[in-house]
Backbone as JSON, one array per atom type, in Angstrom:
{
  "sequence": "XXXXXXXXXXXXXXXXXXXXXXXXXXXXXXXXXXXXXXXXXXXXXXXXXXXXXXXXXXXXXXXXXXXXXXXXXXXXXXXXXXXXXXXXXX",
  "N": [[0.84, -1.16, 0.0], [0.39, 2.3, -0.82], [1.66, 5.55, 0.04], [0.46, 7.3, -0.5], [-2.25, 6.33, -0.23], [-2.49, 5.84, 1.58], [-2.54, 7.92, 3.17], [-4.96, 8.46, 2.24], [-6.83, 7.22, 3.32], [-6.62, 7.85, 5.64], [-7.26, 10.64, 6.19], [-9.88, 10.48, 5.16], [-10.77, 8.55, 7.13], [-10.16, 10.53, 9.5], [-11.88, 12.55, 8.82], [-14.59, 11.74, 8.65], [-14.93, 11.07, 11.37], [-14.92, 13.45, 12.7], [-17.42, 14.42, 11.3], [-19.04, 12.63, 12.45], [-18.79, 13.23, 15.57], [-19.57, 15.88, 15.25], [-22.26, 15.55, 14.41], [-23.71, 14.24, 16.68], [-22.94, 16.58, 18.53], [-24.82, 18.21, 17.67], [-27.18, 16.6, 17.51], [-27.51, 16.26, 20.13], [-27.5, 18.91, 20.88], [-30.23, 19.65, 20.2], [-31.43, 17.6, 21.2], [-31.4, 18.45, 24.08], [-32.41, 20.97, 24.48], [-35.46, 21.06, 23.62], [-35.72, 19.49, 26.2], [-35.15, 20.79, 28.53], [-35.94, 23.48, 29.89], [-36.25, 27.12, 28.92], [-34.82, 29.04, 30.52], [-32.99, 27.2, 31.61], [-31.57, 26.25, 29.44], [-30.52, 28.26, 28.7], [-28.47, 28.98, 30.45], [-27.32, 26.53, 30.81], [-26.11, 26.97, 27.55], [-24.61, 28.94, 28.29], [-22.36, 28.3, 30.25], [-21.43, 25.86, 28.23], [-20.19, 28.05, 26.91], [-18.04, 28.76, 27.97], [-16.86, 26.61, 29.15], [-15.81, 25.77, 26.31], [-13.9, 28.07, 26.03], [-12.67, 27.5, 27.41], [-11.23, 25.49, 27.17], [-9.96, 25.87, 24.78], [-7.94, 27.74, 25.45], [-6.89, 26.11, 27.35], [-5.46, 24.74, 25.71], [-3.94, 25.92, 23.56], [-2.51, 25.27, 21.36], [-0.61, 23.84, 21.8], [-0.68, 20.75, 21.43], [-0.25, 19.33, 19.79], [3.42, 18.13, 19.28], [6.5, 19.4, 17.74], [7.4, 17.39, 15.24], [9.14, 17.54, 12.93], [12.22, 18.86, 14.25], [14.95, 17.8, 15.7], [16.17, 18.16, 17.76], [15.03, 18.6, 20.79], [14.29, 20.46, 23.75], [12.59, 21.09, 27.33], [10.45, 22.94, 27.61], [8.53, 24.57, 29.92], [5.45, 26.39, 31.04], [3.74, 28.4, 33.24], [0.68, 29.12, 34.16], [-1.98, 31.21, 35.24], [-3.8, 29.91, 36.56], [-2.68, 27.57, 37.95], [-1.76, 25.32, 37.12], [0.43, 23.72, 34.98], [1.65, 23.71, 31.41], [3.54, 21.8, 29.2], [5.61, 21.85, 26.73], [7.46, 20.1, 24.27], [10.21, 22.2, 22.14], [11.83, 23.84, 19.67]],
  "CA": [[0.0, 0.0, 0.0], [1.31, 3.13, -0.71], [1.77, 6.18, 1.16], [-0.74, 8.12, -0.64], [-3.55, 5.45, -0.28], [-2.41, 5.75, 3.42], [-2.76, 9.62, 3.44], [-6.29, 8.93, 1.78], [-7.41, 6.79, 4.23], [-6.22, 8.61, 7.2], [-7.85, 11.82, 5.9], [-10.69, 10.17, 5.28], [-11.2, 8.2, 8.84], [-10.27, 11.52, 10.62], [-13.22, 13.72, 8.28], [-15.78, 10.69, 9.29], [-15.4, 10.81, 12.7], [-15.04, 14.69, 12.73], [-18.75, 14.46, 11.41], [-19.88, 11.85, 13.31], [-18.81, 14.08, 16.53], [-20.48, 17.35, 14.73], [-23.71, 14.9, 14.84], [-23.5, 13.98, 18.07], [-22.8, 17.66, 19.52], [-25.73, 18.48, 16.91], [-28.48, 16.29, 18.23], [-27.51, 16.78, 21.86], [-28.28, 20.31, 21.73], [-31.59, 19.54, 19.6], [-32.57, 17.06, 22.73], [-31.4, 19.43, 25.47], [-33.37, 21.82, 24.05], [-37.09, 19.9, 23.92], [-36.16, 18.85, 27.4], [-34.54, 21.6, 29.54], [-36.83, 24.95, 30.22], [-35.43, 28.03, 28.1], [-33.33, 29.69, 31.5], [-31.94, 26.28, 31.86], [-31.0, 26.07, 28.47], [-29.52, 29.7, 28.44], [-27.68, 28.63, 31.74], [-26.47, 25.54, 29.86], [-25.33, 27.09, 27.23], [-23.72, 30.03, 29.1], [-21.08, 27.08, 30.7], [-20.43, 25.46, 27.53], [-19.1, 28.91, 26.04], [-16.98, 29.13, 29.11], [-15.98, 25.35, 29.0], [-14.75, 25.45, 25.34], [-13.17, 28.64, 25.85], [-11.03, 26.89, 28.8], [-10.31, 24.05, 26.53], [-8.89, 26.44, 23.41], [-6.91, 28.76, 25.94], [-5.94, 25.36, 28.01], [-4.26, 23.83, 24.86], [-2.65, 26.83, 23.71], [-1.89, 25.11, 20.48], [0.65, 23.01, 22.16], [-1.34, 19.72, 21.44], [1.13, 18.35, 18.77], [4.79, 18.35, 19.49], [6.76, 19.96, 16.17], [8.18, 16.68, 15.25], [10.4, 17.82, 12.53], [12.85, 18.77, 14.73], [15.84, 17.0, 15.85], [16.76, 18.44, 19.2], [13.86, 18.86, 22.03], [14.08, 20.94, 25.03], [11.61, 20.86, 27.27], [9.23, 24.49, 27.85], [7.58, 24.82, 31.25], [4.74, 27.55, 31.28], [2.89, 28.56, 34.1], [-0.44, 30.05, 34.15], [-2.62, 31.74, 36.55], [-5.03, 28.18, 37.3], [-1.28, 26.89, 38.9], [-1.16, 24.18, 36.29], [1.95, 23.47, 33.86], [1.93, 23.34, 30.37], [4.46, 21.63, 28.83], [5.79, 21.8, 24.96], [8.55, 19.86, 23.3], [10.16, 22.62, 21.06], [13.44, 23.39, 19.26]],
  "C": [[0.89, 1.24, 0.0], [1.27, 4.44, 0.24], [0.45, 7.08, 0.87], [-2.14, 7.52, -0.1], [-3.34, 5.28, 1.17], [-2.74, 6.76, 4.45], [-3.93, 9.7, 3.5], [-6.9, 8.5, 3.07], [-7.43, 7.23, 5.43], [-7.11, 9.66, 7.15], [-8.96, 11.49, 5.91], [-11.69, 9.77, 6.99], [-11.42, 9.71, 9.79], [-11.75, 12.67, 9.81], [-14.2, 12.88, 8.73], [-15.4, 10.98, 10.95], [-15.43, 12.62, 13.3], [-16.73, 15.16, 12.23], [-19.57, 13.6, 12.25], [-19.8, 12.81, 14.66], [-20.16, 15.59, 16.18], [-22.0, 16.46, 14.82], [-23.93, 14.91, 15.81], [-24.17, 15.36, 18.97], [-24.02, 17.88, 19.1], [-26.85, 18.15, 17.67], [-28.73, 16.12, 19.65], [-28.05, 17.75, 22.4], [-29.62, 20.44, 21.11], [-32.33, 19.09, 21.13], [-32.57, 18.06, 23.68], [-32.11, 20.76, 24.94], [-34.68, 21.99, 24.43], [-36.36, 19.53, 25.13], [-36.39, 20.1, 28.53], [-35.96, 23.09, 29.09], [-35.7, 25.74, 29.33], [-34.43, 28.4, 29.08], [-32.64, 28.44, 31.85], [-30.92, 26.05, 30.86], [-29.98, 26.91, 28.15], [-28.11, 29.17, 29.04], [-26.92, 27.46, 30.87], [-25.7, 26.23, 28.66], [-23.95, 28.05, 27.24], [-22.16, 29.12, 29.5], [-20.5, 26.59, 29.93], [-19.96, 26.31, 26.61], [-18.04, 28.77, 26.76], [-15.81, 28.0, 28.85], [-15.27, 25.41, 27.74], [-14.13, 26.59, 25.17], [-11.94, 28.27, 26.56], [-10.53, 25.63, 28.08], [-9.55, 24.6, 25.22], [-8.0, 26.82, 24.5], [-6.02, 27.61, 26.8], [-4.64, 24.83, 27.39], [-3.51, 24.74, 23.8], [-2.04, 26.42, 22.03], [-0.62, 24.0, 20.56], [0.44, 21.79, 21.92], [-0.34, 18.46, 21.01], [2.61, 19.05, 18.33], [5.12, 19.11, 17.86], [7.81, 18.75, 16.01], [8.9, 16.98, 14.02], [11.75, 18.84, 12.83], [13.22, 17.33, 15.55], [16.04, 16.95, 17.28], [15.74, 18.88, 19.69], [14.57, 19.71, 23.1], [12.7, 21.2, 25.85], [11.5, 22.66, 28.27], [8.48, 24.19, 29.27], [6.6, 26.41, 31.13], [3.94, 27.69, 32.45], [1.78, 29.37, 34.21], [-1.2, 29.58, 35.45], [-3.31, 30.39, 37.71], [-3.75, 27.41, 38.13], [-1.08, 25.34, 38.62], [0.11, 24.25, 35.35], [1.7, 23.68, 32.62], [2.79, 23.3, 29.85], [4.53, 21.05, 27.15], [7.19, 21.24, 24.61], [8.61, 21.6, 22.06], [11.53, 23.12, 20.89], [14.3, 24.2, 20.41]]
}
């Protein structure tokens, strides 16, 4: 098999399950919708702006090392929450 037909497939798997998620989130907030009262719903979705703003600003981009480099050192950051984040980078 070659590398392309390895690329396709990869690309592929990761766009399928990148919609299957987008479904998911999709008909979650359809149900919670029809279930929850409107100020619950607000209230709900008030938290999950918050929550996926704390999950972009947690990961910073740092997610995936820069593996074409040779030589690593390793990055310590510290932010305010008095957790770590740590980055392989050249």
């Amino acid at each position: 098999m070659g590398l392309g037909t390895t690329a396709a497939r990869g690309s592929a798997i990761t766009l399928g399950g990148q919609w299957v998620k987008f479904l998911i989130q999709f008909t979650s907030i359809a149900v919670l919708a029809r279930v929850l009262s409107p100020d619950d719903f607000g209230k709900m979705a008030m938290v999950m702006a918050v929550v996926g703003a704390a999950t972009v600003i947690g990961d910073f981009g740092l997610s995936l090392p820069p593996y074409r480099r040779r030589r690593y050192r390793r990055i310590s950051v510290r932010i305010s929450s008095g957790s770590t984040l740590q980055s392989d980078c050249c």
